[in-house]
Short mmCIF file of C-alpha atoms in Angstrom, two decimals:
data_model
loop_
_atom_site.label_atom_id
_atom_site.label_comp_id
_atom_site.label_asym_id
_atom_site.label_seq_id
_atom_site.Cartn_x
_atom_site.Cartn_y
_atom_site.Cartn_z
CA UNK A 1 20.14 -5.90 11.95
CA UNK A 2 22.20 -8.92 13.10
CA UNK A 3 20.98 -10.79 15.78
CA UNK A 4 17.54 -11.37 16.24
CA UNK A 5 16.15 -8.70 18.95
CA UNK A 6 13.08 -10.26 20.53
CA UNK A 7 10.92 -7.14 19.64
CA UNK A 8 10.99 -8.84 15.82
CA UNK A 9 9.61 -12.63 17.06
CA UNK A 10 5.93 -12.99 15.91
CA UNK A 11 3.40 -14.97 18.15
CA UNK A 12 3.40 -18.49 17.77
CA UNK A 13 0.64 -18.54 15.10
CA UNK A 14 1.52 -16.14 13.22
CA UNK A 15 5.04 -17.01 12.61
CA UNK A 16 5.29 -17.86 8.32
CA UNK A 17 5.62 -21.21 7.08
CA UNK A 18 9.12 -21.68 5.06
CA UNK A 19 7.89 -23.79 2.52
CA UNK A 20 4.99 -21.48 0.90
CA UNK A 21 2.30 -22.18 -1.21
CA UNK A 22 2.21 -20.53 -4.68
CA UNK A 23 -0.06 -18.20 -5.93
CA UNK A 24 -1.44 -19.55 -8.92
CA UNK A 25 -4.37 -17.80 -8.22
CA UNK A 26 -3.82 -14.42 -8.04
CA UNK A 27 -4.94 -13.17 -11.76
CA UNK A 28 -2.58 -12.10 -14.01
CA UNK A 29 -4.59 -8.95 -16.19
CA UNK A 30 -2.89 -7.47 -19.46
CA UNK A 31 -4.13 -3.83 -19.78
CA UNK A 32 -3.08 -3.36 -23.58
CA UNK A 33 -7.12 -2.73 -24.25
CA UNK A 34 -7.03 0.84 -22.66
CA UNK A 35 -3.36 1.56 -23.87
CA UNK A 36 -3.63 0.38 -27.44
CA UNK A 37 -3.94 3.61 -29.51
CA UNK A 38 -5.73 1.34 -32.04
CA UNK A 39 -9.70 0.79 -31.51
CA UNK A 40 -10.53 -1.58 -29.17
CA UNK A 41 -13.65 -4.27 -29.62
CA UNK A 42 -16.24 -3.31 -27.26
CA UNK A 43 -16.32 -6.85 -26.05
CA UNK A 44 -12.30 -6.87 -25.18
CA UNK A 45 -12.95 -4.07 -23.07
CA UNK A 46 -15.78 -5.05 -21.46
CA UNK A 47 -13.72 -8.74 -20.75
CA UNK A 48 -11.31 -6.52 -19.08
CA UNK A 49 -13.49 -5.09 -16.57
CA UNK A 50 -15.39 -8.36 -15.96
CA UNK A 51 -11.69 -9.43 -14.90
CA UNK A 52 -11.11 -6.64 -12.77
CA UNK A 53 -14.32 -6.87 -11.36
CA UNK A 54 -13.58 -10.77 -10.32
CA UNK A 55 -10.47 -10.06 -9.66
CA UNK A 56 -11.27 -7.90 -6.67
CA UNK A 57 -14.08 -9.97 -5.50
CA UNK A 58 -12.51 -13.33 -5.35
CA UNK A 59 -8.81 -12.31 -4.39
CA UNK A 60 -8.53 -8.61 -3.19
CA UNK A 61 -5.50 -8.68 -5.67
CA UNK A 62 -4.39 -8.87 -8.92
CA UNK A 63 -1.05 -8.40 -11.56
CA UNK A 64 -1.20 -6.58 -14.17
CA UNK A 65 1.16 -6.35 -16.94
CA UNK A 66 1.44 -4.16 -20.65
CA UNK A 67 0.50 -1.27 -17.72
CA UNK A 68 2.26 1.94 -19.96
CA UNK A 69 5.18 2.55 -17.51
CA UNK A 70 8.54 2.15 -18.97
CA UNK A 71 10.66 -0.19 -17.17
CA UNK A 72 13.47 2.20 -17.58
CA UNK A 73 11.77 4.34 -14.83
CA UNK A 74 11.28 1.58 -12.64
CA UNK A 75 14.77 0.41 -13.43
CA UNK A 76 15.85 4.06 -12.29
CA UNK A 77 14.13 3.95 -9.04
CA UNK A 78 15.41 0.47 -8.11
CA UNK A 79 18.96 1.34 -8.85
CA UNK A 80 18.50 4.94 -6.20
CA UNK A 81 16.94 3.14 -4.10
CA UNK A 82 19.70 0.11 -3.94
CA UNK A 83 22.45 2.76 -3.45
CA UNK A 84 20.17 4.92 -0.74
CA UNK A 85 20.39 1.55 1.36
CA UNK A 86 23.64 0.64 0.42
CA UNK A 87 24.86 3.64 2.67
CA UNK A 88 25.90 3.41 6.26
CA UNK A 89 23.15 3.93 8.89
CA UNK A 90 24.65 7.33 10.11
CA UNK A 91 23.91 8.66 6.54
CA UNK A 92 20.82 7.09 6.26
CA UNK A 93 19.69 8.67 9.71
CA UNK A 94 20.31 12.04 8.33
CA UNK A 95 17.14 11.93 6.65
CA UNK A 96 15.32 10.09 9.34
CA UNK A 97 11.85 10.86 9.83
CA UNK A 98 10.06 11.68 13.33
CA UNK A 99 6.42 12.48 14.77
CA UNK A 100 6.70 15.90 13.12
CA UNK A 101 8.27 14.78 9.71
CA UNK A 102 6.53 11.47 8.53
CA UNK A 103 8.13 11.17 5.46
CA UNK A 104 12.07 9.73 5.24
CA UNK A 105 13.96 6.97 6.60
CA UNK A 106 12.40 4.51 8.97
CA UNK A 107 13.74 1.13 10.68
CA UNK A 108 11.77 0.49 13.25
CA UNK A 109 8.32 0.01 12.32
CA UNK A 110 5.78 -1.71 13.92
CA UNK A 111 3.03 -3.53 12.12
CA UNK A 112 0.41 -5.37 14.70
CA UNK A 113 3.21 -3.78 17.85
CA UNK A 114 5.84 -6.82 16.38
CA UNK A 115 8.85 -4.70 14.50
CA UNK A 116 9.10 -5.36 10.82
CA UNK A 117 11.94 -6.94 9.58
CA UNK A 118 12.51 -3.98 6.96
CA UNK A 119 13.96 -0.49 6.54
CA UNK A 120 11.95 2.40 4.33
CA UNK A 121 12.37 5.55 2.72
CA UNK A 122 8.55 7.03 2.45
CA UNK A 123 8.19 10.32 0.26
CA UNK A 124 4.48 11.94 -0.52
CA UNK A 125 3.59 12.51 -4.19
CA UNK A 126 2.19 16.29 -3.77
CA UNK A 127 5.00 18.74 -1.65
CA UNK A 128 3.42 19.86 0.58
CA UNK A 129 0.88 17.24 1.44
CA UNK A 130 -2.46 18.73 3.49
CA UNK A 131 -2.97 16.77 5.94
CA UNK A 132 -5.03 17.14 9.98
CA UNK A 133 -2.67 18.60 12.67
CA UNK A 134 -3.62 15.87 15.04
CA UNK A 135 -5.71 12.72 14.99
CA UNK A 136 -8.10 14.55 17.86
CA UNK A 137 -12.05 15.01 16.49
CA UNK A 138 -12.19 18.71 17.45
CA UNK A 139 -8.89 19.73 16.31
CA UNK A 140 -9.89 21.67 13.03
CA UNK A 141 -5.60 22.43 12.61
CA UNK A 142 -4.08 21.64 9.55
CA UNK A 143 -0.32 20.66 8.50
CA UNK A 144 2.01 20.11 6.05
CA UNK A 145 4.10 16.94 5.25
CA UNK A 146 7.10 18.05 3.41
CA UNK A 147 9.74 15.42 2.09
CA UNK A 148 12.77 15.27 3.28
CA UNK A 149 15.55 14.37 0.76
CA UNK A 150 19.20 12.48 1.39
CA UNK A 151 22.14 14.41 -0.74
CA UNK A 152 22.74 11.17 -1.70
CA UNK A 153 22.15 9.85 -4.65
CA UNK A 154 22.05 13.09 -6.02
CA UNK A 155 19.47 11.85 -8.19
CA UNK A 156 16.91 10.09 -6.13
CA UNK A 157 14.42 13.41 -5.70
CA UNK A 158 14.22 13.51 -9.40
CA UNK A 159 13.86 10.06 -10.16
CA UNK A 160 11.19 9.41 -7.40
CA UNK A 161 9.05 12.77 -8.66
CA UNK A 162 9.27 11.07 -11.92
CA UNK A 163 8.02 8.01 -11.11
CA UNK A 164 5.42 9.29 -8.84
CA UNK A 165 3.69 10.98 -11.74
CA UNK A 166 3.76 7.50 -13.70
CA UNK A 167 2.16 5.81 -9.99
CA UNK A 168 -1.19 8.48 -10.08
CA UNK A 169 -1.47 7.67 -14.08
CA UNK A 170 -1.76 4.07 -13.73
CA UNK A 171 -3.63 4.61 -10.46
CA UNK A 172 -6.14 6.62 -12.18
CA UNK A 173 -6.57 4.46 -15.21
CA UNK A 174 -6.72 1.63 -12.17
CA UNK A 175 -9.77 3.36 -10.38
CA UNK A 176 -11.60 4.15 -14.06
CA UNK A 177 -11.47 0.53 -14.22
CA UNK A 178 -13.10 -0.80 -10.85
CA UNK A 179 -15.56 2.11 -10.97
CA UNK A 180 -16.75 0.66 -14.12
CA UNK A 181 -16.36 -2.83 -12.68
CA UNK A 182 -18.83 -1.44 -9.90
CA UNK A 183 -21.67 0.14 -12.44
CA UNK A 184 -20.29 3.33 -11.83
CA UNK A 185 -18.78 6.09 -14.53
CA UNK A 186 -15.36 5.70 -15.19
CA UNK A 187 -14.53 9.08 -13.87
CA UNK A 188 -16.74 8.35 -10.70
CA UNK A 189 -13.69 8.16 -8.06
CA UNK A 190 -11.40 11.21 -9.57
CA UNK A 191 -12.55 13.67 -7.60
CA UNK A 192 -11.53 12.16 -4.22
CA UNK A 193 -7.86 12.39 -5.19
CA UNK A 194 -7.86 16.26 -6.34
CA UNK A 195 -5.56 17.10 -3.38
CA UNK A 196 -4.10 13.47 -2.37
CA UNK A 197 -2.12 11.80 0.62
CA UNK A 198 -0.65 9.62 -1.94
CA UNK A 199 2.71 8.54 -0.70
CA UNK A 200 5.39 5.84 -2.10
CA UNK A 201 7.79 3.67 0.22
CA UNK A 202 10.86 2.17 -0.74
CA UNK A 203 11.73 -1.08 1.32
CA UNK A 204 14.54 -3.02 1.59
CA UNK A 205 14.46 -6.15 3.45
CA UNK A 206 18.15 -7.54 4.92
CA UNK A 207 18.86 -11.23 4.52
CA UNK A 208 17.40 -12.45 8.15
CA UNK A 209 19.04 -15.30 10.61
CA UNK A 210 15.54 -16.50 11.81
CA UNK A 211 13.02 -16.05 8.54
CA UNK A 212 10.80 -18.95 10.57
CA UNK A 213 10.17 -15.93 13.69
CA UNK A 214 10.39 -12.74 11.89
CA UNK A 215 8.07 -11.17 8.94
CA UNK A 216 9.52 -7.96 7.04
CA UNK A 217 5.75 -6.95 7.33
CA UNK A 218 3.44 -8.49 9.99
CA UNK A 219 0.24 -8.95 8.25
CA UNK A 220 -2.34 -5.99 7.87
CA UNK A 221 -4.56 -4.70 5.30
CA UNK A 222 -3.78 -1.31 3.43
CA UNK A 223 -5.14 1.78 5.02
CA UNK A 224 -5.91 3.67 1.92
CA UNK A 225 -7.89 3.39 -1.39
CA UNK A 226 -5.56 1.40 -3.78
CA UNK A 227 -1.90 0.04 -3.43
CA UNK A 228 0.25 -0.81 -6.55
CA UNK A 229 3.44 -2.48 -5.92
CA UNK A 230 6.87 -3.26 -7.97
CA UNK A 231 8.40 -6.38 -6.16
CA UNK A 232 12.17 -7.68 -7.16
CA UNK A 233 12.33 -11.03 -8.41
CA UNK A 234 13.28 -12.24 -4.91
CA UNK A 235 9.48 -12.44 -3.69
CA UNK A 236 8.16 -12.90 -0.26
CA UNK A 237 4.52 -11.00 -0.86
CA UNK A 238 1.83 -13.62 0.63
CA UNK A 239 -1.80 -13.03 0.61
CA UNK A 240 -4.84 -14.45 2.24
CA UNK A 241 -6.98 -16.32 -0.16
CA UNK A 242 -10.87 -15.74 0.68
CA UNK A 243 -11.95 -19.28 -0.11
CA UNK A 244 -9.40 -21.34 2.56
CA UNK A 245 -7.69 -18.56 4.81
CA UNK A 246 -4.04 -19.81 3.61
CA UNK A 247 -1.24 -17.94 3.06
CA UNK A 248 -0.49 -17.84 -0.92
CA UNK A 249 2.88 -16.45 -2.26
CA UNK A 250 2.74 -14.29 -5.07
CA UNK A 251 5.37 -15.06 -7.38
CA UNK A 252 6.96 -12.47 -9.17
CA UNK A 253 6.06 -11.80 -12.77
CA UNK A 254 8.65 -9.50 -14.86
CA UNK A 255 8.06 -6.23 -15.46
CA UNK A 256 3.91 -6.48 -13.67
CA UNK A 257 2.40 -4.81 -10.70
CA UNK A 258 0.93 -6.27 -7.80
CA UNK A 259 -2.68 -4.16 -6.87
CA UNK A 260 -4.54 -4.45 -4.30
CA UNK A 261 -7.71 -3.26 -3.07
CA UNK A 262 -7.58 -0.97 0.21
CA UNK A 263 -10.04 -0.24 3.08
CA UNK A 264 -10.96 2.58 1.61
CA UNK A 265 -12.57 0.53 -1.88
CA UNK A 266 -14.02 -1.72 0.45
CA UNK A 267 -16.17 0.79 2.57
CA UNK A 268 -17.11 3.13 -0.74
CA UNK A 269 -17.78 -0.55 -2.57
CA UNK A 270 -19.54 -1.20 0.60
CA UNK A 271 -18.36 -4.77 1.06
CA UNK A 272 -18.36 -5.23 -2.67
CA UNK A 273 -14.84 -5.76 -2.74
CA UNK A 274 -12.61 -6.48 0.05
CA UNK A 275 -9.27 -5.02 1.33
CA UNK A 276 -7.20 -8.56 1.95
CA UNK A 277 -4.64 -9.02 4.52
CA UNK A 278 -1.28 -9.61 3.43
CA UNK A 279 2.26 -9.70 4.67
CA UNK A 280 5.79 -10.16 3.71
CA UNK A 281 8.06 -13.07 4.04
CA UNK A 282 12.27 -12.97 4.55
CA UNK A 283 14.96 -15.28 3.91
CA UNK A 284 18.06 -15.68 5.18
CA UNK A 285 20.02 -15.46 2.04
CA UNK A 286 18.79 -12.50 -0.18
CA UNK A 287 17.95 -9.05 0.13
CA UNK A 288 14.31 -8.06 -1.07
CA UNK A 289 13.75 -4.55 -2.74
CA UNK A 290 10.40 -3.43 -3.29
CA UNK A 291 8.47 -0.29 -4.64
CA UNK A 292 4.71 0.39 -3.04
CA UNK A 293 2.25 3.23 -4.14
CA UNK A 294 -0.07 4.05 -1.03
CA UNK A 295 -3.08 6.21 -3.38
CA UNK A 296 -5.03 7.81 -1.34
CA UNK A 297 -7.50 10.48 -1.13
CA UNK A 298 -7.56 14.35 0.16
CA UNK A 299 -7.51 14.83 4.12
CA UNK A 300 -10.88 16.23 3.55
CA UNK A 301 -12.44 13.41 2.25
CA UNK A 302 -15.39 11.56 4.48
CA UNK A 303 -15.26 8.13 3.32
CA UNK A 304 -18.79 6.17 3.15
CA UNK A 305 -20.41 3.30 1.12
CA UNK A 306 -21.61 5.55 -2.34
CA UNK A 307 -24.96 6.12 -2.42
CA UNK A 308 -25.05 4.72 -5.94
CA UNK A 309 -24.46 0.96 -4.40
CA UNK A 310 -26.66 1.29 -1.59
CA UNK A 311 -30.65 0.73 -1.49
CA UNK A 312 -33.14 -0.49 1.26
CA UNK A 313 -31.83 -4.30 0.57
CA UNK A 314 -28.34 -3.17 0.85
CA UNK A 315 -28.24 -0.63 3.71
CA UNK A 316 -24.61 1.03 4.09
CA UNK A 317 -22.63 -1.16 6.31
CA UNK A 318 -20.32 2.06 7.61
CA UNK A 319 -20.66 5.50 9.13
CA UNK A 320 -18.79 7.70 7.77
CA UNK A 321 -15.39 8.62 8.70
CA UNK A 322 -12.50 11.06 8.09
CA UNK A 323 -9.50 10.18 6.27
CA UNK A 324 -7.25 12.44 7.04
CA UNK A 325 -8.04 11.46 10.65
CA UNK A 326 -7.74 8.00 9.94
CA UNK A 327 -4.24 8.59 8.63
CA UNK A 328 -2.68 10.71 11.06
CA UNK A 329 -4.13 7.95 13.85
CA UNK A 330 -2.28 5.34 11.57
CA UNK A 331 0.74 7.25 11.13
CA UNK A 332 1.14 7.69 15.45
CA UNK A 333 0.44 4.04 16.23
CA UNK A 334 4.08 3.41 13.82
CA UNK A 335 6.05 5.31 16.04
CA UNK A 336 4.98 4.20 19.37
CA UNK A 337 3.73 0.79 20.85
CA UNK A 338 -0.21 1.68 21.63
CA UNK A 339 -1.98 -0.45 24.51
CA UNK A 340 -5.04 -0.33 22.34
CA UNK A 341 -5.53 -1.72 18.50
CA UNK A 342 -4.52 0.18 15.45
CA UNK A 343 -7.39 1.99 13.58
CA UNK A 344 -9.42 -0.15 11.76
CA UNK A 345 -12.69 0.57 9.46
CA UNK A 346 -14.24 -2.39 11.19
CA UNK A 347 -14.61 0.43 13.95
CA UNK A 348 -16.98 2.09 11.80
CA UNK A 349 -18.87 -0.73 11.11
CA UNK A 350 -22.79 -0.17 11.98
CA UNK A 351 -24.07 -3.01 13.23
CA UNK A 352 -26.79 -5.12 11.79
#
């Protein structure tokens, strides 16, 4: 990626500051109440979801560590995913992936129509994943995304179906969580994901010349329901704190997960919670690896506010609005420069 092509430079404002502020604030939750084989105290569990619930509320984000997935796997998937990108670009381009095939290699993506300052290897947890034909209204068509594999490592299928399965467990246990957080029964959101467009991306980052104009990810907020993310202990994840509007860093904690909260908690929460926008810092000495879960639900699914948090005094704040639409619109706008904005679920917003 050596010199800096101008398609990379952010806007003026939005360029990062190089000295960051840390993220002291971003709560650090231990799950070891709903892992522990041992009975747990009624009121430990219940502090656990108050957490969660403030947690999402006052941040958008949280870490979370004693989360039941051995750090062998993750140690697996770091080390395939190290050599993947250690290859030349020819190779990698063997597995590239196009407007047909969204899953593969990637280096030019586009986040806000400023290129990212990354490279990715995306991969959907279910083969085949369902998902619309096209992002027209009237087009009742429907697709498959099928993975598309490198031959090398030789290993890397195996290792990412493996830690795929580990993502939806903790994802589920994740969504038991805020649905109790939200009044709700734990098992309240499980249905939505019986046929899901979860996917996971492996990004590496290059050491950049100009970390003061570039951002490996422009800042955006995540598309689907929940996002649960394995950063190196390079860092460069910053988040916009509700209270202030400043850009926090979130330092890496060993061996924890980064969550966040995604557009689609927000609109079924119905403003309850809030999908934060967030972006990703480079440096000019280190290479960044990271490891993001994208869960999301079936194509099928029409997301609205629940009818369980909505009432006369809290009218639902969205119509309702296809997600696999939603995600093959999203999925377009990365491979070509759109005169209009990205999809948002503000465009679904009813007004007051």
């Amino acid at each position: 990626m050596g010199e800096v092509d101008p398609a990379f430079i952010q806007e003026p404002e939005h360029r990062p500051r190089i000295s960051s502020i840390e993220g002291k604030g971003v709560p650090l939750i231990d799950l070891s109440p709903i892992l522990s084989s041992s009975n747990v105290s009624a009121i430990e569990f219940e502090g656990l979801v108050k957490e969660v619930d403030d947690a999402c509320k006052e941040w958008g984000f949280f870490q979370v560590i004693n989360h039941g997935v051995p750090l062998e796997m993750r140690e697996k998937i770091d080390g395939a995913s190290r050599k993947f990108f250690a290859q030349s670009l020819e190779d990698k381009r063997k597995v590239s992936r196009n407007e047909k095939e969204v899953s593969g290699y990637y280096d030019t993506e586009h986040t806000k129509n400023v290129r990212d300052w990354k490279e990715v290897f995306d991969f959907t947890i279910d083969e085949p994943t369902i998902v619309p034909a096209s992002h027209e209204p009237d087009d009742t068509e429907l697709t498959e995304w099928n993975n598309l594999w490198p031959e090398y490592p030789p290993d890397l299928r195996e290792i990412c179906q493996e830690y795929g399965q580990e993502m939806v467990k903790l994802a589920y246990k994740l969504m038991e969580l805020i649905a109790l957080s939200l009044g709700l029964p734990a098992d309240r959101f499980h249905g939505f994901f019986k046929d899901q467009t979860s996917f996971i991306r492996l990004n590496h980052y290059p050491p950049c010349p100009t970390p003061e104009l570039a951002l490996g990810v422009g800042r955006h907020k995540d598309g689907g329901a929940l996002t649960i993310l394995a950063q190196d202990d390079v860092g460069g994840l910053e988040v916009k704190r509700k209270t202030d509007g400043e850009w926090v860093r979130v330092k890496p904690t060993p061996d924890a997960y980064i969550i966040n909260v995604g557009d689609i908690i927000q609109v079924w929460s119905n403003d309850r919670y809030e999908s934060v926008e967030h972006r990703v810092m480079v440096n000019s000495e280190k290479e960044r690896f990271s490891l993001p879960f994208f869960f999301n639900p079936a194509h099928y699914t029409m997301v609205k506010p629940l009818e369980e948090l909505t009432n006369e005094q809290n009218p639902a704040k969205y119509r309702a609005y296809s997600w696999g639409k939603f995600i093959t619109n999203r999925k377009r706008s990365n491979f070509q420069k759109l005169n209009v904005e990205n999809l948002q679920i503000y465009h679904f917003r009813i007004s007051e």
